[in-house]
Every structure is written in structure tokens, then in C-alpha cells.
PDB file of C-alpha atoms in Angstrom:
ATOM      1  CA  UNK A   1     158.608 215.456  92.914  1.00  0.00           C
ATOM      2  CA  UNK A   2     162.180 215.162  93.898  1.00  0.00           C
ATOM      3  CA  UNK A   3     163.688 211.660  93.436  1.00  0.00           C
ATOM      4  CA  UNK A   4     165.995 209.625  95.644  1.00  0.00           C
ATOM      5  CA  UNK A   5     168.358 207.121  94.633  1.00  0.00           C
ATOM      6  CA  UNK A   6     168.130 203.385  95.965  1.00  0.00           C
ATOM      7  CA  UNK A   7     171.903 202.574  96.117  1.00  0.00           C
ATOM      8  CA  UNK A   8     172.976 198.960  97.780  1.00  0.00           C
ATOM      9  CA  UNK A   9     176.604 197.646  98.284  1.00  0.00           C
ATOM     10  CA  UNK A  10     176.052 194.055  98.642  1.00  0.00           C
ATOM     11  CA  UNK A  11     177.440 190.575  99.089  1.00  0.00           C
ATOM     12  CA  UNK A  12     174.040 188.887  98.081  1.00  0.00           C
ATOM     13  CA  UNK A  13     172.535 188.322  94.993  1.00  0.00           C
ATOM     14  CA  UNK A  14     169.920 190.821  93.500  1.00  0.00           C
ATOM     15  CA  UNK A  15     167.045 190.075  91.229  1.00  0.00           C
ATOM     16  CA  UNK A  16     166.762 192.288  88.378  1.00  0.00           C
ATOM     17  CA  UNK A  17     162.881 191.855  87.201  1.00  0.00           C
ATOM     18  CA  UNK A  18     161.972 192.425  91.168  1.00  0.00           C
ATOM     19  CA  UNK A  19     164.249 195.699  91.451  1.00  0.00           C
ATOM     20  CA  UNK A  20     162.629 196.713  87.796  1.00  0.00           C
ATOM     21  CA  UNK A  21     159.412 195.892  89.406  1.00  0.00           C
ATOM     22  CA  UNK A  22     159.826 197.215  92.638  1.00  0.00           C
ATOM     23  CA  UNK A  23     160.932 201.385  90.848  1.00  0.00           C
ATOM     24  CA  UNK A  24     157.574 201.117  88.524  1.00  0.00           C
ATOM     25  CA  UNK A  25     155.034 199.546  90.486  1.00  0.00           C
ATOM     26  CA  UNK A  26     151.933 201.674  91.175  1.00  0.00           C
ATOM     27  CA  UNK A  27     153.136 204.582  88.709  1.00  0.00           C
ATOM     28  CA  UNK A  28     151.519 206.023  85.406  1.00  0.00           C
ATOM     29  CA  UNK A  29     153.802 208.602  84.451  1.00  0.00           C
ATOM     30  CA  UNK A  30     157.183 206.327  84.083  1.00  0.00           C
ATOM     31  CA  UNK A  31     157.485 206.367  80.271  1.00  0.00           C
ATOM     32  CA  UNK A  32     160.878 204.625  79.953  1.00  0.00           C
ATOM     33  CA  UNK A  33     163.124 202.048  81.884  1.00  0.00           C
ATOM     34  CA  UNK A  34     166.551 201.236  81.056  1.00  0.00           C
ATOM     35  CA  UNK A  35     168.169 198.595  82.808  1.00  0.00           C
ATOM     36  CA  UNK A  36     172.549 197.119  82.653  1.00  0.00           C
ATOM     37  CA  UNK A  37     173.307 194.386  84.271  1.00  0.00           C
ATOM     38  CA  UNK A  38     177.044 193.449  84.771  1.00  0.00           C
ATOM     39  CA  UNK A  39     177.229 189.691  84.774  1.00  0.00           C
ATOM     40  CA  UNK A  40     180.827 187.644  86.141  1.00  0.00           C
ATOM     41  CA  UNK A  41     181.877 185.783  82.202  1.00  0.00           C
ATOM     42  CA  UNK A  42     183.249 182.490  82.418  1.00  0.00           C
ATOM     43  CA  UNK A  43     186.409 183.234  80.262  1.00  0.00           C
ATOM     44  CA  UNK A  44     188.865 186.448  80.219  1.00  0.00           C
ATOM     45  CA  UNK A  45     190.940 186.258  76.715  1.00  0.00           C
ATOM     46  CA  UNK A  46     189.734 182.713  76.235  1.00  0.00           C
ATOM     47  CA  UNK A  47     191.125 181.563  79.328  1.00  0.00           C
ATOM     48  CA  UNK A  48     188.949 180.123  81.561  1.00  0.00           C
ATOM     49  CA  UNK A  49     187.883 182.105  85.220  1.00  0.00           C
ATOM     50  CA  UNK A  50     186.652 180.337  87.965  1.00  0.00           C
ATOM     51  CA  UNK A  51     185.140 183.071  89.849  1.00  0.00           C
ATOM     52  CA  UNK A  52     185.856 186.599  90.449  1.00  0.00           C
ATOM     53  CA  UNK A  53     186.336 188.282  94.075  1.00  0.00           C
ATOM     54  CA  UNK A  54     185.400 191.978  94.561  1.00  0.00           C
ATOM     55  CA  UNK A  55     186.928 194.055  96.683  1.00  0.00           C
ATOM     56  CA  UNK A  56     185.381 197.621  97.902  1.00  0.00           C
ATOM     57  CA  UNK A  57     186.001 200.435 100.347  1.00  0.00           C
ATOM     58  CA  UNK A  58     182.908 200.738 102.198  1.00  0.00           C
ATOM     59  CA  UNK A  59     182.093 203.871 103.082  1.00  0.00           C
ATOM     60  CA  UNK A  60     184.201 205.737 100.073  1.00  0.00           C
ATOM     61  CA  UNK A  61     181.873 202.965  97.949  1.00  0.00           C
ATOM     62  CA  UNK A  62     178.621 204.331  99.193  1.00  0.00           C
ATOM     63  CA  UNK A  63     179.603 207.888  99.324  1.00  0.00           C
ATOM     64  CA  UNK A  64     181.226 207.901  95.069  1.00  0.00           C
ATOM     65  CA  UNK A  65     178.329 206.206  94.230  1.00  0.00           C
ATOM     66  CA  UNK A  66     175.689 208.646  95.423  1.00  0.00           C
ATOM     67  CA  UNK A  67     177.674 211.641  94.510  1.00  0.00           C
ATOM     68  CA  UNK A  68     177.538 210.112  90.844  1.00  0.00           C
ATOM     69  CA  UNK A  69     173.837 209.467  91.277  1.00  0.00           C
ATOM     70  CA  UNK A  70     172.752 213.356  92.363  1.00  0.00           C
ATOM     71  CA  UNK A  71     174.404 214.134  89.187  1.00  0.00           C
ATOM     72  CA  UNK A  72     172.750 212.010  86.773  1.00  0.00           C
ATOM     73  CA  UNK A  73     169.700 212.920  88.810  1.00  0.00           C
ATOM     74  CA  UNK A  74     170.294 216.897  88.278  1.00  0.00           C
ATOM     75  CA  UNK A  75     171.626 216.124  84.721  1.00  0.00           C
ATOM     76  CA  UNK A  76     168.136 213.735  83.050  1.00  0.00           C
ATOM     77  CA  UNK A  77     165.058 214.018  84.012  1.00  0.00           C
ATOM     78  CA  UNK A  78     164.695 210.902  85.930  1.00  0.00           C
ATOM     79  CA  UNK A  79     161.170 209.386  87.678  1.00  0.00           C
ATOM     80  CA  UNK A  80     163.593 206.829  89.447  1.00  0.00           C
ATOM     81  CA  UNK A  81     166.918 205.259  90.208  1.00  0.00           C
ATOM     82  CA  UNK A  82     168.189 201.956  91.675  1.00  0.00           C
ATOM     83  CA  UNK A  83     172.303 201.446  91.848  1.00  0.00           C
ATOM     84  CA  UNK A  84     173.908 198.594  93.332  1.00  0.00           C
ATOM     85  CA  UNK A  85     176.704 196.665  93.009  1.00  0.00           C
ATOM     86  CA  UNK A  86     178.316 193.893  94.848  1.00  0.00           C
ATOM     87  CA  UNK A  87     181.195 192.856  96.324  1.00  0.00           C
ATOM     88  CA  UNK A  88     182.931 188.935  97.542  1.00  0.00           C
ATOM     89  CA  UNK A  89     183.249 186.341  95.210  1.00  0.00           C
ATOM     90  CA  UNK A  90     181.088 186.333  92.327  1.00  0.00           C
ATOM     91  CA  UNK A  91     180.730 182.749  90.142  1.00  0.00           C
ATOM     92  CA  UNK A  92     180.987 183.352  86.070  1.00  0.00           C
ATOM     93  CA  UNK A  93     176.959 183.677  85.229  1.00  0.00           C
ATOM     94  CA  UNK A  94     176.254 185.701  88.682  1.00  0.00           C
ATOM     95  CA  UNK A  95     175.168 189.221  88.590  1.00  0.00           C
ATOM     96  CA  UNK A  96     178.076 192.106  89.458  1.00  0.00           C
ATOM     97  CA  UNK A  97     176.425 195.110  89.176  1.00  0.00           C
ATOM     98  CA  UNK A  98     173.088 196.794  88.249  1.00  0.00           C
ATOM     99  CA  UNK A  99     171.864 200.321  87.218  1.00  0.00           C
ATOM    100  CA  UNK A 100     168.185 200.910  87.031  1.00  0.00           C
ATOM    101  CA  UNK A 101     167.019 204.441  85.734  1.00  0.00           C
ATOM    102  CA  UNK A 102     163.414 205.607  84.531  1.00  0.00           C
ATOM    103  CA  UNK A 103     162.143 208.433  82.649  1.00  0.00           C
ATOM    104  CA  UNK A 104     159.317 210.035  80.769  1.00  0.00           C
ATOM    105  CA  UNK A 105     161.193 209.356  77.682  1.00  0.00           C
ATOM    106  CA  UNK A 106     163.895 206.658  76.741  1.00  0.00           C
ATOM    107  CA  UNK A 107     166.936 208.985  75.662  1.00  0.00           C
ATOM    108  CA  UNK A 108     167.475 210.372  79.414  1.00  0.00           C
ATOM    109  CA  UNK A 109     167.156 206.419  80.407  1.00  0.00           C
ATOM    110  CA  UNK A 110     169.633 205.435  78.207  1.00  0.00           C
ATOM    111  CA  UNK A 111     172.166 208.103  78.409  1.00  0.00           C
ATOM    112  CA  UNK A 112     172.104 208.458  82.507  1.00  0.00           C
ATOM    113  CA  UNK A 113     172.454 204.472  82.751  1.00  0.00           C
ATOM    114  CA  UNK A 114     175.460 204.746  80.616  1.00  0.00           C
ATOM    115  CA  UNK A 115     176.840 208.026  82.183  1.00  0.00           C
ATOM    116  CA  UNK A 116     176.711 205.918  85.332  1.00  0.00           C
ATOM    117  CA  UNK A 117     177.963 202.836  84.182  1.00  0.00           C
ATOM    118  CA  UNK A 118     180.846 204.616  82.841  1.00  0.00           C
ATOM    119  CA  UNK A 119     181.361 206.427  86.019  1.00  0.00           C
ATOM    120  CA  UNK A 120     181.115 203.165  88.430  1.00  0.00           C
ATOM    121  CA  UNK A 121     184.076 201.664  86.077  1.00  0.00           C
ATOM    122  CA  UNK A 122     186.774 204.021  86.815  1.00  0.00           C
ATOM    123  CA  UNK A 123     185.872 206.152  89.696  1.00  0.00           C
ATOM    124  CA  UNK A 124     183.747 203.738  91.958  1.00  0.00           C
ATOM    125  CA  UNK A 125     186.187 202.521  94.612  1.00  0.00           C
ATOM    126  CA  UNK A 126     186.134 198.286  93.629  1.00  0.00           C
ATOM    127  CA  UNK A 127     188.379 196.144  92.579  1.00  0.00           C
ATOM    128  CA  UNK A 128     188.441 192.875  90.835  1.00  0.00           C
ATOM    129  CA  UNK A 129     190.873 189.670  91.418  1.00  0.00           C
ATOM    130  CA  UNK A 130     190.454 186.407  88.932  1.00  0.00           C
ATOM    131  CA  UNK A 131     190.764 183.185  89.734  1.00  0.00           C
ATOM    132  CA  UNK A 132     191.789 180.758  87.336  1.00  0.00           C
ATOM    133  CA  UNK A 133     193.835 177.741  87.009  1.00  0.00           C
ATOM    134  CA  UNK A 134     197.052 180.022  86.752  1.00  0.00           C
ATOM    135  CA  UNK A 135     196.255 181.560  90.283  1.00  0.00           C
ATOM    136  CA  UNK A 136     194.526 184.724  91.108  1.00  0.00           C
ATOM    137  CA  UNK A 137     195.365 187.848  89.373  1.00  0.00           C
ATOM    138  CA  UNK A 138     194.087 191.526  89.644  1.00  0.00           C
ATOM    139  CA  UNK A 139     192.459 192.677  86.978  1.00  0.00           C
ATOM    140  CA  UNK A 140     194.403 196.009  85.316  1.00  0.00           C
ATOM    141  CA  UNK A 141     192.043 199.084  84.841  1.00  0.00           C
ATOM    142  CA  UNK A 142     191.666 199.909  80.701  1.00  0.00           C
ATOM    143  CA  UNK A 143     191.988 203.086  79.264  1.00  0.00           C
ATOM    144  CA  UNK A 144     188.771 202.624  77.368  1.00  0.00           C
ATOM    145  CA  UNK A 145     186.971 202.806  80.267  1.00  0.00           C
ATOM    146  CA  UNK A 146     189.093 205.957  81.548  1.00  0.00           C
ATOM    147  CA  UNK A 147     188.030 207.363  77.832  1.00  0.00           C
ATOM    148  CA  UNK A 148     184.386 206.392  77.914  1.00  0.00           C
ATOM    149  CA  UNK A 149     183.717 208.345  81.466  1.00  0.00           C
ATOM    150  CA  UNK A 150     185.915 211.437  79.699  1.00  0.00           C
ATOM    151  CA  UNK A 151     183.082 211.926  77.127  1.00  0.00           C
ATOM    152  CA  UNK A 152     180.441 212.921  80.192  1.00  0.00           C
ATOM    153  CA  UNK A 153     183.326 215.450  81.206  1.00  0.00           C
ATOM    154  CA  UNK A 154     180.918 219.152  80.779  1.00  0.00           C
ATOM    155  CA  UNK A 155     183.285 221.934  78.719  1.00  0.00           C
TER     156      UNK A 155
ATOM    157  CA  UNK B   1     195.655 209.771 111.091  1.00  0.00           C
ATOM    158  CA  UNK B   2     194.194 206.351 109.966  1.00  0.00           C
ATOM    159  CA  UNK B   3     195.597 205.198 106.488  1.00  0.00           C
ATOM    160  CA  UNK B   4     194.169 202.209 104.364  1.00  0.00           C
ATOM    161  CA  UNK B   5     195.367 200.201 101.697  1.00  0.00           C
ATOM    162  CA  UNK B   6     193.381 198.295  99.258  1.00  0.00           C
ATOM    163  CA  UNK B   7     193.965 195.357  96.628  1.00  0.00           C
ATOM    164  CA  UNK B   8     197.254 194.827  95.779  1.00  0.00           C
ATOM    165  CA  UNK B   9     198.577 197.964  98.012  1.00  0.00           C
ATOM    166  CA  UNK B  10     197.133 195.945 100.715  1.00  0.00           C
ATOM    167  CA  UNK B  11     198.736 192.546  99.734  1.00  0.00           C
ATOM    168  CA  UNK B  12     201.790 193.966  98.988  1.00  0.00           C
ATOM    169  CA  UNK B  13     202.152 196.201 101.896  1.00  0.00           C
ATOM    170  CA  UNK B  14     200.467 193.325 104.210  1.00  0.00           C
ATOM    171  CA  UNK B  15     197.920 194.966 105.838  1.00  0.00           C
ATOM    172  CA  UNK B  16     194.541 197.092 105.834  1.00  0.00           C
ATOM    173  CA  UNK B  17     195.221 199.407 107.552  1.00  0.00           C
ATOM    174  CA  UNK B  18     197.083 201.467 110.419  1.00  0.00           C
ATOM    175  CA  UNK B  19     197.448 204.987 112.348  1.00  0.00           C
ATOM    176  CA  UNK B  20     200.545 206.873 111.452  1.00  0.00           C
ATOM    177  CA  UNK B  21     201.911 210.134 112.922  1.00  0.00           C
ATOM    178  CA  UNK B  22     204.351 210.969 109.749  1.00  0.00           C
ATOM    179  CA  UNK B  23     206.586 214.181 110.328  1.00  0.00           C
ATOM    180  CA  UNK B  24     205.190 217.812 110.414  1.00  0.00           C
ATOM    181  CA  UNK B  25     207.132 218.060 106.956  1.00  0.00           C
ATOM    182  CA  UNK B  26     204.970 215.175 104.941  1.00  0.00           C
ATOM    183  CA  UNK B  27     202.472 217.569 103.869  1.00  0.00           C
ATOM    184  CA  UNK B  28     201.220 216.117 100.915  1.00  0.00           C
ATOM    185  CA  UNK B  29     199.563 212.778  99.630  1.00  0.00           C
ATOM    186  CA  UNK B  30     203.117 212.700  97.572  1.00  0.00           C
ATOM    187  CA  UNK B  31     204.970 213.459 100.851  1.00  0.00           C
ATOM    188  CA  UNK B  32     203.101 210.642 102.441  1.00  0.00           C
ATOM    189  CA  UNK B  33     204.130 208.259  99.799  1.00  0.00           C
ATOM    190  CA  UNK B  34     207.136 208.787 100.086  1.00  0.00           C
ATOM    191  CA  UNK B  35     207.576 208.490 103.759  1.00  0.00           C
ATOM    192  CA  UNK B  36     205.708 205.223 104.102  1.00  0.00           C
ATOM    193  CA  UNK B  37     208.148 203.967 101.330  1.00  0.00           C
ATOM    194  CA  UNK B  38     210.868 204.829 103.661  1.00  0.00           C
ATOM    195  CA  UNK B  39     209.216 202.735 106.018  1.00  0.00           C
ATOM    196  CA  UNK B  40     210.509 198.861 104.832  1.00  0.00           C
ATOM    197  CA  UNK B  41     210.531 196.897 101.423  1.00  0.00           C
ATOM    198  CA  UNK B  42     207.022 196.150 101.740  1.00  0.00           C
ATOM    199  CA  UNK B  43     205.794 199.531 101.452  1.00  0.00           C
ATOM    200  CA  UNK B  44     208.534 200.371  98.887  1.00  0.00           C
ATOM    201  CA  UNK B  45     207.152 197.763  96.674  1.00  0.00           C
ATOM    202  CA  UNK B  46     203.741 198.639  96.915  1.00  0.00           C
ATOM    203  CA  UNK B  47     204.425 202.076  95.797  1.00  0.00           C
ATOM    204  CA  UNK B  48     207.701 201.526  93.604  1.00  0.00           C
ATOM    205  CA  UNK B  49     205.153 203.443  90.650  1.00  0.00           C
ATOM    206  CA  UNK B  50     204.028 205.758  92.489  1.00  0.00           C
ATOM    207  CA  UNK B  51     201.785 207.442  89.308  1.00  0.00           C
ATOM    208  CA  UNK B  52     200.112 204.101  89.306  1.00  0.00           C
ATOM    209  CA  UNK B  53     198.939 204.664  93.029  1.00  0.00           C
ATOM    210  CA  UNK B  54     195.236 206.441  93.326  1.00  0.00           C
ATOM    211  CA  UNK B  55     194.857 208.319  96.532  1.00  0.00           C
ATOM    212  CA  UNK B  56     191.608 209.628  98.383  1.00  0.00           C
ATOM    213  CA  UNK B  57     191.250 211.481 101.829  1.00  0.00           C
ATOM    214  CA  UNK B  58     188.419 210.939 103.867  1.00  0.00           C
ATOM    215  CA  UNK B  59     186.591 209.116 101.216  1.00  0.00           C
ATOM    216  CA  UNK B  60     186.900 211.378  98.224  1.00  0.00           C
ATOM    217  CA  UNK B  61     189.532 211.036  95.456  1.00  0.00           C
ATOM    218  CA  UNK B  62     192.427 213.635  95.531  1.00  0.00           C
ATOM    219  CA  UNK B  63     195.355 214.079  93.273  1.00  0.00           C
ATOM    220  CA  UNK B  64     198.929 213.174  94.971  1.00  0.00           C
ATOM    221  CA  UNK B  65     199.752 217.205  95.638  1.00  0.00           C
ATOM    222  CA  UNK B  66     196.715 217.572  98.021  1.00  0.00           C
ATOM    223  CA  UNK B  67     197.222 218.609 101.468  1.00  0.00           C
ATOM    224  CA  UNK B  68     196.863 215.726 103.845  1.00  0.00           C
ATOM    225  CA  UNK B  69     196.838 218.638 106.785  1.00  0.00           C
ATOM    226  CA  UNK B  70     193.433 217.887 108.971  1.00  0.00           C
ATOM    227  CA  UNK B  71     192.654 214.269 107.134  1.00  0.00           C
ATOM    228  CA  UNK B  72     191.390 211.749 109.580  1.00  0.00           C
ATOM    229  CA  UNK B  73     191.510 209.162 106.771  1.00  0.00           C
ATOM    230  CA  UNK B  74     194.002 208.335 103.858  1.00  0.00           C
ATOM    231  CA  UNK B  75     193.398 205.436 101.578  1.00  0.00           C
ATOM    232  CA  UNK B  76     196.143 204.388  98.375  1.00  0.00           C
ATOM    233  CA  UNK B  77     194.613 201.995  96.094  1.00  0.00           C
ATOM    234  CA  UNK B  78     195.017 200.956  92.448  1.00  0.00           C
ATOM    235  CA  UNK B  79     193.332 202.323  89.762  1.00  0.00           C
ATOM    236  CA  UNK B  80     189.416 201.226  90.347  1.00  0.00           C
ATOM    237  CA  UNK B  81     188.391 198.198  88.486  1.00  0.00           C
ATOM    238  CA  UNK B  82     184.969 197.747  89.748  1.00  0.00           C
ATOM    239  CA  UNK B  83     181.329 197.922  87.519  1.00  0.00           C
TER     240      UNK B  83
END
């Protein structure tokens, strides 16, 4: 059975139980869930955010993230696959982003939801500003992440 | 062709986006920087580090010597920040 990837780009709010629910219902042979949930924190470095505001390229968005999902889907074995991530301005405590992957067993959850995670961080086209009481501020892109989607890099 | 600018390319350079016809000799995405600094202190400031600038061409990423020849779409943004 060949399995396609839900992917939403989003200024609402998303539901994680109900887009858990909604990949599983109905099915026997799901074995394994994984689920990451980006959530806006109320404090960067101990300061204090108000909110954050995402900005995206739609179109590029859409297109990087589905590229990214046909490879984890060619790379695990996966019964199912929900992506999205939104975009405006997010309130410390609100969701961000959420990957959704199921599997017969949990290893190929677990290591596609991180592969994509990873992925979404440095090569998905968004970008985050921070408000505070300072003013707004873009937030700088961290190596770790650039070294954390490395490791998926095939010799 | 059409050329975009996001986050602080955009708010630096002060808009979205715009069509450009650059000269037949701006061949590359580096070319194309370069021009479009010429182009006022606005767009010389949003690319005064030019290795800080990510680049992609109709909507997939490509590294600053790629041909812009036959793009319809070229987009500079900072380095992604989203997840």
C-alpha cells in the first residue's frame, strides 16, 4: 500500500490527539506512533517573549516539505504521515509545528520523526521574529541544528 | 524574472518582491547579488554578507554559483529558522 503524506501550512491552530486520531483510526496493522510537537516558550535566554511571528514562502514551503517527506517515506517503513507547521504570530504555549509518523515498529517512528524534524529546522523555508519588551528581533539559525540534519546526510 | 525577498532581506531591502531584467552578463545567483547591490543602499545592506544570504530558484535551494539562465523565480532569504 503506498502512503501519502498529509502536509498543512497553516495560520490556525491544530489539535494533536485529533491529527493522532485521525492517521490510526480504523487500522490494525499500525504498530507504532511517534508524535513532536514544537510549542512557542514563553522565555528565550531567560528573557521574556511575548509572542513569536512566523514567516514562510508559500509555495517553496509546501514543495521542501514534501520533498523531505517522500524521503523519509522511501527511507522507514512508514503506515502514515501527517506534517504541518504554521505560520503568523504564535503566543508562548501555542503549537508551532507537528510531525506525525506511524509504523509497524517504533524505531522507524522515531528515527523518521527526527530525520524530519531535523530537516524542517534548517532547510524548510520559515523564519522566526521575537517579540519582547526590547522590540522584535529575528531569531539567528544555530549550527546545532545545521549539525543535527548533517547526521541523516547518506555516505 | 520575478525575485523575492524574505525576513530581514525583505525589511532591509523594503519590499517582497519585484521583476528585474539584470544584464545578459549576471549569470549567476552571485552575479545577481551583486547587481541588485549596485542597485541603492538598501539592497547593499541587505546583502553586505553575502555568505550569510541563502538563495533558491523556482522554489528549490541552490548554491550562489548556479545559473539563474531560464529562472522565472529567485528568492534570497536568511538562513531558515523555522520547525
Amino acid at each position: 500500500m503506498s502512503v501519502t503524506a498529509t502536509i498543512r501550512i497553516q495560520e490556525a491552530d491544530f489539535d494533536v490527539a485529533q491529527e493522532i486520531a485521525a492517521l490510526t483510526k480504523g487500522r490494525t496493522d499500525i504498530g507504532a506512533v511517534v508524535s513532536f510537537s514544537g510549542i512557542c516558550r514563553g522565555s528565550e535566554d531567560g528573557e521574556p517573549i511575548a509572542a513569536l511571528t512566523l514567516e514562510h514562502y508559500p509555495g517553496m514551503a509546501e514543495a521542501e516539505i514534501a520533498r523531505h517527506a517522500d524521503e523519509a517515506l522511501t527511507r522507514w517503513p512508514l503506515q502514515g504521515l501527517t506534517i504541518i507547521h504554521r505560520f503568523g504570530r504564535i503566543a508562548p504555549g501555542e503549537n508551532i509545528v507537528l510531525v506525525v509518523t506511524a509504523s509497524p515498529h517504533r524505531q522507524a517512528a522515531f528515527e523518521a520523526a527526527e530525520f524530519l524534524m531535523d530537516y524542517l529546522k534548517t532547510n524548510a523555508p520559515f523564519w522566526k521574529r521575537e517579540e519582547s519588551e526590547k522590540g522584535t528581533s529575528w531569531i539567528e539559525a544555530r549550527d546545532h541544528d545545521d549539525a543535527a540534519a548533517a547526521r541523516w546526510t547518506k555516505p | 524574472m520575478k525575485v523575492k525577498y524574505f525576513a530581514w532581506v525583505r525589511e532591509r531591502i523594503g519590499i517582497a518582491e519585484e521583476t528585474v531584467e539584470p544584464p545578459a552578463d549576471v549569470r549567476t545567483v552571485n552575479d545577481l547579488i551583486g547587481w541588485l547591490s549596485s542597485r541603492g543602499e538598501a539592497y547593499a545592506y541587505a546583502f553586505e554578507k553575502p555568505k550569510v544570504i541563502r538563495a533558491a530558484i523556482d522554489h528549490a535551494h541552490v548554491k550562489q554559483d548556479a545559473v539563474i539562465s531560464g529562472a522565472r523565480e529567485v528568492a534570497f532569504f536568511p538562513p531558515m529558522t523555522g520547525g
